PDB file of C-alpha atoms and ligand atoms in Angstrom:
ATOM      1  CA  MET A 195      99.265  86.891  32.997  1.00 88.00           C
ATOM      2  CA  ASP A 196     101.022  86.296  29.682  1.00 92.00           C
ATOM      3  CA  ASN A 197     102.918  83.077  28.931  1.00 91.00           C
ATOM      4  CA  ALA A 198     106.342  84.679  29.238  1.00 93.00           C
ATOM      5  CA  ARG A 199     105.644  86.149  32.676  1.00 95.00           C
ATOM      6  CA  PHE A 200     104.109  82.907  33.950  1.00 96.00           C
ATOM      7  CA  ALA A 201     107.137  80.919  32.729  1.00 96.00           C
ATOM      8  CA  ASP A 202     109.553  83.455  34.207  1.00 96.00           C
ATOM      9  CA  GLN A 203     107.841  83.428  37.623  1.00 97.00           C
ATOM     10  CA  ILE A 204     107.727  79.616  37.737  1.00 97.00           C
ATOM     11  CA  GLN A 205     111.375  79.423  36.722  1.00 96.00           C
ATOM     12  CA  GLN A 206     112.506  82.025  39.270  1.00 97.00           C
ATOM     13  CA  GLY A 207     110.353  80.469  41.975  1.00 98.00           C
ATOM     14  CA  CYS A 208     111.597  76.930  41.364  1.00 98.00           C
ATOM     15  CA  LYS A 209     115.186  78.151  41.335  1.00 97.00           C
ATOM     16  CA  ALA A 210     114.679  79.843  44.701  1.00 97.00           C
ATOM     17  CA  LEU A 211     113.055  76.675  46.069  1.00 98.00           C
ATOM     18  CA  GLY A 212     115.809  74.448  44.650  1.00 97.00           C
ATOM     19  CA  VAL A 213     113.470  72.272  42.584  1.00 97.00           C
ATOM     20  CA  GLU A 214     113.781  71.311  38.918  1.00 96.00           C
ATOM     21  CA  LEU A 215     111.037  71.020  36.328  1.00 96.00           C
ATOM     22  CA  GLY A 216     111.114  69.545  32.834  1.00 92.00           C
ATOM     23  CA  GLU A 217     110.686  72.080  30.013  1.00 90.00           C
ATOM     24  CA  ASP A 218     107.197  70.895  29.119  1.00 94.00           C
ATOM     25  CA  VAL A 219     105.816  71.320  32.655  1.00 97.00           C
ATOM     26  CA  THR A 220     105.403  75.110  32.767  1.00 97.00           C
ATOM     27  CA  PRO A 221     102.888  75.402  29.891  1.00 96.00           C
ATOM     28  CA  ARG A 222     100.807  72.631  31.475  1.00 97.00           C
ATOM     29  CA  LEU A 223     100.862  74.397  34.851  1.00 97.00           C
ATOM     30  CA  GLN A 224      99.669  77.562  33.131  1.00 97.00           C
ATOM     31  CA  ARG A 225      96.800  75.706  31.469  1.00 97.00           C
ATOM     32  CA  LEU A 226      95.876  74.227  34.838  1.00 97.00           C
ATOM     33  CA  MET A 227      95.760  77.722  36.335  1.00 97.00           C
ATOM     34  CA  GLY A 228      93.418  78.733  33.500  1.00 96.00           C
ATOM     35  CA  GLU A 229      91.118  75.791  34.255  1.00 97.00           C
ATOM     36  CA  LEU A 230      91.155  76.535  37.989  1.00 97.00           C
ATOM     37  CA  LEU A 231      90.246  80.197  37.532  1.00 96.00           C
ATOM     38  CA  LYS A 232      87.591  79.379  34.937  1.00 96.00           C
ATOM     39  CA  TRP A 233      85.929  76.829  37.243  1.00 97.00           C
ATOM     40  CA  ASN A 234      86.385  79.006  40.300  1.00 96.00           C
ATOM     41  CA  ALA A 235      84.150  81.643  38.719  1.00 94.00           C
ATOM     42  CA  LYS A 236      81.281  79.114  38.932  1.00 94.00           C
ATOM     43  CA  VAL A 237      82.213  76.782  41.787  1.00 94.00           C
ATOM     44  CA  ASN A 238      83.920  77.966  44.939  1.00 93.00           C
ATOM     45  CA  LEU A 239      87.215  76.048  44.867  1.00 96.00           C
ATOM     46  CA  THR A 240      89.735  78.521  46.283  1.00 94.00           C
ATOM     47  CA  ALA A 241      89.633  81.918  47.958  1.00 95.00           C
ATOM     48  CA  ILE A 242      92.908  82.811  46.217  1.00 95.00           C
ATOM     49  CA  THR A 243      92.018  84.214  42.801  1.00 92.00           C
ATOM     50  CA  ALA A 244      94.727  86.723  41.802  1.00 95.00           C
ATOM     51  CA  GLU A 245      96.978  84.987  39.266  1.00 95.00           C
ATOM     52  CA  GLU A 246     100.250  86.014  40.932  1.00 96.00           C
ATOM     53  CA  GLU A 247      98.989  84.667  44.226  1.00 96.00           C
ATOM     54  CA  VAL A 248      97.674  81.417  42.731  1.00 97.00           C
ATOM     55  CA  LEU A 249     101.071  80.928  41.110  1.00 97.00           C
ATOM     56  CA  GLU A 250     102.955  81.386  44.360  1.00 98.00           C
ATOM     57  CA  LYS A 251     100.614  80.139  47.088  1.00 97.00           C
ATOM     58  CA  HIS A 252      99.173  77.149  45.245  1.00 98.00           C
ATOM     59  CA  PHE A 253     101.603  76.167  42.488  1.00 98.00           C
ATOM     60  CA  LEU A 254     105.025  77.028  43.917  1.00 98.00           C
ATOM     61  CA  ASP A 255     104.049  75.968  47.436  1.00 98.00           C
ATOM     62  CA  SER A 256     103.011  72.558  46.041  1.00 98.00           C
ATOM     63  CA  LEU A 257     106.205  72.221  43.998  1.00 98.00           C
ATOM     64  CA  ALA A 258     108.263  73.164  47.067  1.00 98.00           C
ATOM     65  CA  VAL A 259     107.645  69.706  48.538  1.00 98.00           C
ATOM     66  CA  LEU A 260     109.073  67.820  45.523  1.00 98.00           C
ATOM     67  CA  PRO A 261     112.167  66.853  47.564  1.00 98.00           C
ATOM     68  CA  GLU A 262     109.881  65.081  50.060  1.00 98.00           C
ATOM     69  CA  VAL A 263     108.244  62.953  47.321  1.00 98.00           C
ATOM     70  CA  GLU A 264     111.361  62.297  45.217  1.00 96.00           C
ATOM     71  CA  GLY A 265     111.929  58.540  44.862  1.00 94.00           C
ATOM     72  CA  ALA A 266     108.341  57.646  45.789  1.00 98.00           C
ATOM     73  CA  GLY A 267     106.102  55.739  43.381  1.00 97.00           C
ATOM     74  CA  SER A 268     102.759  56.865  44.787  1.00 98.00           C
ATOM     75  CA  VAL A 269     101.242  59.841  46.589  1.00 98.00           C
ATOM     76  CA  LEU A 270      97.913  60.151  48.405  1.00 98.00           C
ATOM     77  CA  ASP A 271      96.815  63.792  48.844  1.00 98.00           C
ATOM     78  CA  VAL A 272      94.171  63.939  51.583  1.00 98.00           C
ATOM     79  CA  GLY A 273      91.805  66.919  51.649  1.00 98.00           C
ATOM     80  CA  ALA A 274      93.173  67.918  48.250  1.00 98.00           C
ATOM     81  CA  GLY A 275      90.557  70.617  47.638  1.00 98.00           C
ATOM     82  CA  ALA A 276      91.319  72.118  44.233  1.00 98.00           C
ATOM     83  CA  GLY A 277      94.264  69.712  43.855  1.00 98.00           C
ATOM     84  CA  PHE A 278      97.070  71.119  45.966  1.00 98.00           C
ATOM     85  CA  PRO A 279      99.650  69.782  46.270  1.00 98.00           C
ATOM     86  CA  GLY A 280      98.585  66.715  44.222  1.00 98.00           C
ATOM     87  CA  LEU A 281      98.118  68.205  40.744  1.00 98.00           C
ATOM     88  CA  PRO A 282     101.383  70.206  40.497  1.00 98.00           C
ATOM     89  CA  LEU A 283     103.314  67.232  41.920  1.00 98.00           C
ATOM     90  CA  LYS A 284     101.864  64.931  39.239  1.00 98.00           C
ATOM     91  CA  MET A 285     102.631  67.461  36.499  1.00 98.00           C
ATOM     92  CA  ALA A 286     106.203  67.836  37.723  1.00 97.00           C
ATOM     93  CA  ARG A 287     106.809  64.092  38.130  1.00 97.00           C
ATOM     94  CA  PRO A 288     104.586  62.278  35.602  1.00 96.00           C
ATOM     95  CA  SER A 289     105.629  58.807  36.755  1.00 96.00           C
ATOM     96  CA  LEU A 290     104.051  59.349  40.208  1.00 97.00           C
ATOM     97  CA  ALA A 291     100.742  57.563  40.827  1.00 98.00           C
ATOM     98  CA  VAL A 292      98.726  60.344  42.474  1.00 98.00           C
ATOM     99  CA  THR A 293      95.386  59.893  44.236  1.00 98.00           C
ATOM    100  CA  MET A 294      93.548  62.926  45.606  1.00 98.00           C
ATOM    101  CA  VAL A 295      90.664  62.635  48.025  1.00 98.00           C
ATOM    102  CA  ASP A 296      88.183  65.220  49.198  1.00 98.00           C
ATOM    103  CA  ALA A 297      84.923  65.098  51.140  1.00 98.00           C
ATOM    104  CA  VAL A 298      83.256  67.786  48.978  1.00 97.00           C
ATOM    105  CA  GLY A 299      81.694  66.487  45.772  1.00 97.00           C
ATOM    106  CA  LYS A 300      82.014  69.673  43.702  1.00 97.00           C
ATOM    107  CA  LYS A 301      85.766  69.805  44.381  1.00 98.00           C
ATOM    108  CA  VAL A 302      86.158  66.190  43.296  1.00 98.00           C
ATOM    109  CA  GLY A 303      83.995  66.989  40.256  1.00 98.00           C
ATOM    110  CA  TYR A 304      86.478  69.704  39.306  1.00 98.00           C
ATOM    111  CA  LEU A 305      89.453  67.382  39.890  1.00 98.00           C
ATOM    112  CA  LYS A 306      87.918  64.693  37.661  1.00 98.00           C
ATOM    113  CA  ALA A 307      87.213  67.264  34.959  1.00 97.00           C
ATOM    114  CA  VAL A 308      90.788  68.597  34.863  1.00 98.00           C
ATOM    115  CA  ILE A 309      92.231  65.083  34.956  1.00 98.00           C
ATOM    116  CA  ALA A 310      90.264  64.454  31.752  1.00 97.00           C
ATOM    117  CA  VAL A 311      91.532  67.582  29.941  1.00 96.00           C
ATOM    118  CA  ALA A 312      93.703  66.414  27.054  1.00 93.00           C
ATOM    119  CA  GLY A 313      97.275  67.661  27.104  1.00 93.00           C
ATOM    120  CA  LEU A 314      97.505  68.403  30.824  1.00 96.00           C
ATOM    121  CA  GLY A 315      99.396  65.152  31.395  1.00 94.00           C
ATOM    122  CA  LEU A 316      97.135  64.055  34.244  1.00 96.00           C
ATOM    123  CA  THR A 317      95.999  60.755  32.749  1.00 89.00           C
ATOM    124  CA  GLY A 318      95.965  58.043  35.379  1.00 86.00           C
ATOM    125  CA  THR A 319      95.580  60.500  38.254  1.00 98.00           C
ATOM    126  CA  LYS A 320      92.687  59.556  40.533  1.00 98.00           C
ATOM    127  CA  ALA A 321      90.216  61.747  42.422  1.00 98.00           C
ATOM    128  CA  VAL A 322      88.040  60.082  45.046  1.00 98.00           C
ATOM    129  CA  HIS A 323      84.995  61.569  46.732  1.00 98.00           C
ATOM    130  CA  THR A 324      84.945  60.325  50.303  1.00 98.00           C
ATOM    131  CA  ARG A 325      85.588  61.402  53.844  1.00 98.00           C
ATOM    132  CA  ALA A 326      88.992  60.082  54.908  1.00 98.00           C
ATOM    133  CA  GLU A 327      88.625  58.480  58.321  1.00 98.00           C
ATOM    134  CA  GLY A 328      91.559  56.082  58.377  1.00 98.00           C
ATOM    135  CA  LYS A 329      89.921  53.062  56.704  1.00 98.00           C
ATOM    136  CA  PRO A 330      91.560  52.883  53.259  1.00 98.00           C
ATOM    137  CA  GLU A 331      89.874  49.697  52.021  1.00 97.00           C
ATOM    138  CA  ALA A 332      86.364  50.792  53.025  1.00 97.00           C
ATOM    139  CA  GLU A 333      86.956  54.274  51.582  1.00 98.00           C
ATOM    140  CA  GLY A 334      88.348  52.950  48.284  1.00 97.00           C
ATOM    141  CA  LEU A 335      91.688  54.638  48.895  1.00 98.00           C
ATOM    142  CA  PRO A 336      95.095  53.135  48.145  1.00 98.00           C
ATOM    143  CA  ARG A 337      98.001  52.962  50.536  1.00 98.00           C
ATOM    144  CA  ALA A 338     100.792  55.181  49.253  1.00 98.00           C
ATOM    145  CA  ASP A 339     104.515  55.830  49.601  1.00 98.00           C
ATOM    146  CA  ARG A 340     103.788  59.444  50.539  1.00 98.00           C
ATOM    147  CA  VAL A 341     100.616  60.429  52.355  1.00 98.00           C
ATOM    148  CA  ILE A 342     100.479  64.206  52.190  1.00 98.00           C
ATOM    149  CA  ALA A 343      98.146  67.024  53.146  1.00 98.00           C
ATOM    150  CA  ARG A 344      98.202  70.800  53.110  1.00 98.00           C
ATOM    151  CA  ALA A 345      95.867  73.018  55.154  1.00 95.00           C
ATOM    152  CA  PHE A 346      93.852  69.945  56.129  1.00 97.00           C
ATOM    153  CA  MET A 347      94.265  69.205  59.834  1.00 96.00           C
ATOM    154  CA  ASP A 348      96.377  70.229  62.789  1.00 96.00           C
ATOM    155  CA  LEU A 349      99.568  68.216  63.022  1.00 97.00           C
ATOM    156  CA  PRO A 350      98.428  65.984  65.946  1.00 97.00           C
ATOM    157  CA  ASP A 351      95.198  65.009  64.158  1.00 98.00           C
ATOM    158  CA  TRP A 352      97.084  64.444  60.895  1.00 98.00           C
ATOM    159  CA  LEU A 353      99.602  62.166  62.614  1.00 98.00           C
ATOM    160  CA  ASP A 354      96.688  60.201  64.116  1.00 98.00           C
ATOM    161  CA  LEU A 355      94.942  59.771  60.747  1.00 98.00           C
ATOM    162  CA  ALA A 356      97.597  59.500  58.030  1.00 98.00           C
ATOM    163  CA  PRO A 357      99.600  56.378  59.019  1.00 98.00           C
ATOM    164  CA  ALA A 358      96.573  54.198  58.172  1.00 98.00           C
ATOM    165  CA  TYR A 359      97.232  55.027  54.484  1.00 98.00           C
ATOM    166  CA  LEU A 360     100.959  54.281  54.436  1.00 98.00           C
ATOM    167  CA  ALA A 361     102.473  51.648  52.169  1.00 98.00           C
ATOM    168  CA  GLU A 362     105.364  49.664  53.640  1.00 97.00           C
ATOM    169  CA  GLY A 363     108.303  52.006  54.206  1.00 97.00           C
ATOM    170  CA  GLY A 364     106.258  55.100  53.331  1.00 98.00           C
ATOM    171  CA  HIS A 365     106.287  58.596  54.804  1.00 98.00           C
ATOM    172  CA  VAL A 366     103.560  60.805  56.196  1.00 98.00           C
ATOM    173  CA  VAL A 367     104.265  64.331  54.931  1.00 98.00           C
ATOM    174  CA  ALA A 368     102.891  67.361  56.769  1.00 98.00           C
ATOM    175  CA  MET A 369     102.892  70.773  55.081  1.00 98.00           C
ATOM    176  CA  LEU A 370     102.804  73.259  57.934  1.00 96.00           C
ATOM    177  CA  GLY A 371     102.057  76.940  57.850  1.00 90.00           C
ATOM    178  CA  LYS A 372     103.994  77.781  60.947  1.00 83.00           C
ATOM    179  CA  ALA A 373     107.373  76.228  61.682  1.00 88.00           C
ATOM    180  CA  GLN A 374     107.555  74.017  64.748  1.00 93.00           C
ATOM    181  CA  GLY A 375     110.745  73.044  66.578  1.00 96.00           C
ATOM    182  CA  GLU A 376     112.194  69.631  65.809  1.00 97.00           C
ATOM    183  CA  ASP A 377     111.845  68.587  69.466  1.00 97.00           C
ATOM    184  CA  GLU A 378     108.115  69.265  69.291  1.00 97.00           C
ATOM    185  CA  LEU A 379     107.792  67.404  65.961  1.00 98.00           C
ATOM    186  CA  ARG A 380     109.736  64.466  67.394  1.00 98.00           C
ATOM    187  CA  ALA A 381     107.587  64.398  70.534  1.00 97.00           C
ATOM    188  CA  GLN A 382     104.354  64.453  68.477  1.00 97.00           C
ATOM    189  CA  ALA A 383     105.721  61.599  66.352  1.00 98.00           C
ATOM    190  CA  GLU A 384     106.895  59.437  69.222  1.00 98.00           C
ATOM    191  CA  LYS A 385     103.527  59.617  70.982  1.00 97.00           C
ATOM    192  CA  ARG A 386     102.091  57.803  67.933  1.00 97.00           C
ATOM    193  CA  GLY A 387     104.849  55.262  67.306  1.00 97.00           C
ATOM    194  CA  LEU A 388     106.285  57.380  64.482  1.00 98.00           C
ATOM    195  CA  LYS A 389     109.733  58.857  63.958  1.00 98.00           C
ATOM    196  CA  LEU A 390     110.650  62.193  62.444  1.00 98.00           C
ATOM    197  CA  VAL A 391     112.497  61.597  59.155  1.00 98.00           C
ATOM    198  CA  SER A 392     113.112  65.227  58.175  1.00 98.00           C
ATOM    199  CA  ALA A 393     111.911  68.750  58.841  1.00 97.00           C
ATOM    200  CA  ARG A 394     112.636  71.606  56.510  1.00 97.00           C
ATOM    201  CA  ALA A 395     111.644  75.248  56.709  1.00 96.00           C
ATOM    202  CA  TYR A 396     111.342  77.267  53.514  1.00 96.00           C
ATOM    203  CA  ARG A 397     109.954  80.585  52.346  1.00 96.00           C
ATOM    204  CA  LEU A 398     107.716  81.236  49.403  1.00 97.00           C
ATOM    205  CA  PRO A 399     109.977  82.977  46.899  1.00 97.00           C
ATOM    206  CA  PHE A 400     108.093  86.242  46.280  1.00 97.00           C
ATOM    207  CA  SER A 401     106.106  87.018  49.418  1.00 97.00           C
ATOM    208  CA  GLY A 402     108.666  85.513  51.789  1.00 96.00           C
ATOM    209  CA  ALA A 403     105.868  83.684  53.655  1.00 96.00           C
ATOM    210  CA  GLU A 404     107.223  81.010  55.983  1.00 96.00           C
ATOM    211  CA  ARG A 405     106.414  77.356  55.543  1.00 97.00           C
ATOM    212  CA  GLN A 406     107.658  74.047  56.903  1.00 98.00           C
ATOM    213  CA  VAL A 407     107.434  70.506  55.619  1.00 98.00           C
ATOM    214  CA  ALA A 408     108.022  67.513  57.871  1.00 98.00           C
ATOM    215  CA  SER A 409     108.180  63.794  57.046  1.00 98.00           C
ATOM    216  CA  PHE A 410     107.449  60.930  59.421  1.00 98.00           C
ATOM    217  CA  ALA A 411     107.760  57.141  59.192  1.00 98.00           C
ATOM    218  CA  LYS A 412     106.481  54.261  61.283  1.00 97.00           C
ATOM    219  CA  GLN A 413     109.060  53.220  63.877  1.00 93.00           C
TER     220      GLN A 413
HETATM  221  N1  SAM B 759      94.808  70.866  50.295  1.00 52.48           N
HETATM  222  C1  SAM B 759      94.104  71.945  49.629  1.00 52.48           C
HETATM  223  C2  SAM B 759      94.940  73.199  49.618  1.00 52.48           C
HETATM  224  O1  SAM B 759      95.908  73.267  50.367  1.00 52.48           O
HETATM  225  O2  SAM B 759      94.638  74.130  48.847  1.00 52.48           O
HETATM  226  C3  SAM B 759      92.725  72.206  50.250  1.00 52.48           C
HETATM  227  C4  SAM B 759      92.742  72.648  51.675  1.00 52.48           C
HETATM  228  S1  SAM B 759      91.120  72.974  52.288  1.00 52.48           S
HETATM  229  C5  SAM B 759      91.461  74.138  53.513  1.00 52.48           C
HETATM  230  C6  SAM B 759      90.737  71.478  53.186  1.00 52.48           C
HETATM  231  C7  SAM B 759      90.020  70.441  52.352  1.00 52.48           C
HETATM  232  O3  SAM B 759      89.852  69.251  53.107  1.00 52.48           O
HETATM  233  C8  SAM B 759      88.622  70.869  51.924  1.00 52.48           C
HETATM  234  O4  SAM B 759      88.530  70.778  50.509  1.00 52.48           O
HETATM  235  C9  SAM B 759      87.674  69.871  52.607  1.00 52.48           C
HETATM  236  O5  SAM B 759      86.565  69.551  51.809  1.00 52.48           O
HETATM  237  C10 SAM B 759      88.597  68.675  52.796  1.00 52.48           C
HETATM  238  N2  SAM B 759      88.235  67.771  53.899  1.00 52.48           N
HETATM  239  C11 SAM B 759      87.955  68.094  55.182  1.00 52.48           C
HETATM  240  N3  SAM B 759      87.800  66.959  55.926  1.00 52.48           N
HETATM  241  C12 SAM B 759      88.003  65.906  55.083  1.00 52.48           C
HETATM  242  C13 SAM B 759      88.034  64.492  55.243  1.00 52.48           C
HETATM  243  N4  SAM B 759      87.837  63.903  56.427  1.00 52.48           N
HETATM  244  N5  SAM B 759      88.289  63.727  54.168  1.00 52.48           N
HETATM  245  C14 SAM B 759      88.522  64.294  52.968  1.00 52.48           C
HETATM  246  N6  SAM B 759      88.540  65.620  52.760  1.00 52.48           N
HETATM  247  C15 SAM B 759      88.287  66.422  53.794  1.00 52.48           C
END
C-alpha cells in the first residue's frame, strides 16, 4: 500500500471512529505495519496479513479504544500478541506508559525489537515475557490506570484476572467481539465487586464488523 493510501485510510477510519491523531502518527503506524509484515514472514505473529485488513482489524480497532484510555497515565496490555492494542495506543498518545505482556517468547521478542526501532516513537514502552496469572509483583508487571486486553479471554475470566493489575482508581477495559447487553455486563461486574463504568458499541469503518468496548472499576 502506498503512503498516500495508508494515510487516507487511517484518516477516514479515525474520522469514522471519532478519534484524533497527531500529524506525525500516521507515518509511524505505516512503518510499524511494515515491521509487522516483515517479521510475520519469519515468525507467526498474526493470521491477518493483507495490508488493508491489518490496517482495519489491528490498527483502527486498537485506535478505536482511545476514548477509554484518554486521561490515563499508564496502560497494561495483557496477552498483547503482536502489540494490539498496546502499540497503536502508545503511538497515538506518546505520554502513555505502556506495558505489554505475552506468554509466548517469540511475540515478546518481536515487541522488544520494534520498541527499539529508531523513529517509531516507542521508547520507554515495555514488553514482558510472562504468563499473567494475577500476581503483578511476582510476574514483574506494573499496576496500571487501564488494564486492557483484546482477543485474550472470555469476559468472565478477564474480569476475574484483570483487577489484580489495577492502580488506584483504574479501569479494566474489555474489548469484545460480540456486543453484550448492559444488564449482562453489569451482572458480570457485580459478581466480582466491580461496577460497569461505560459500554460502547462501534463498527470497524470499512468492513462494518461489530465491536464493543466496556470499562469496569472496583466498587
Ligand atoms: N491482543 C492481541 C490481538 O488482539 O491481536 C493478541 C491476541 S491472541 C489471540 C492472545 C494472546 O494471549 C497470545 O499471544 C497468547 O500468547 C497470549 N496469552 C495467552 N494466555 C496468556 C497469559 N496467561 N499471559 C500472557 N499472555 C497470554
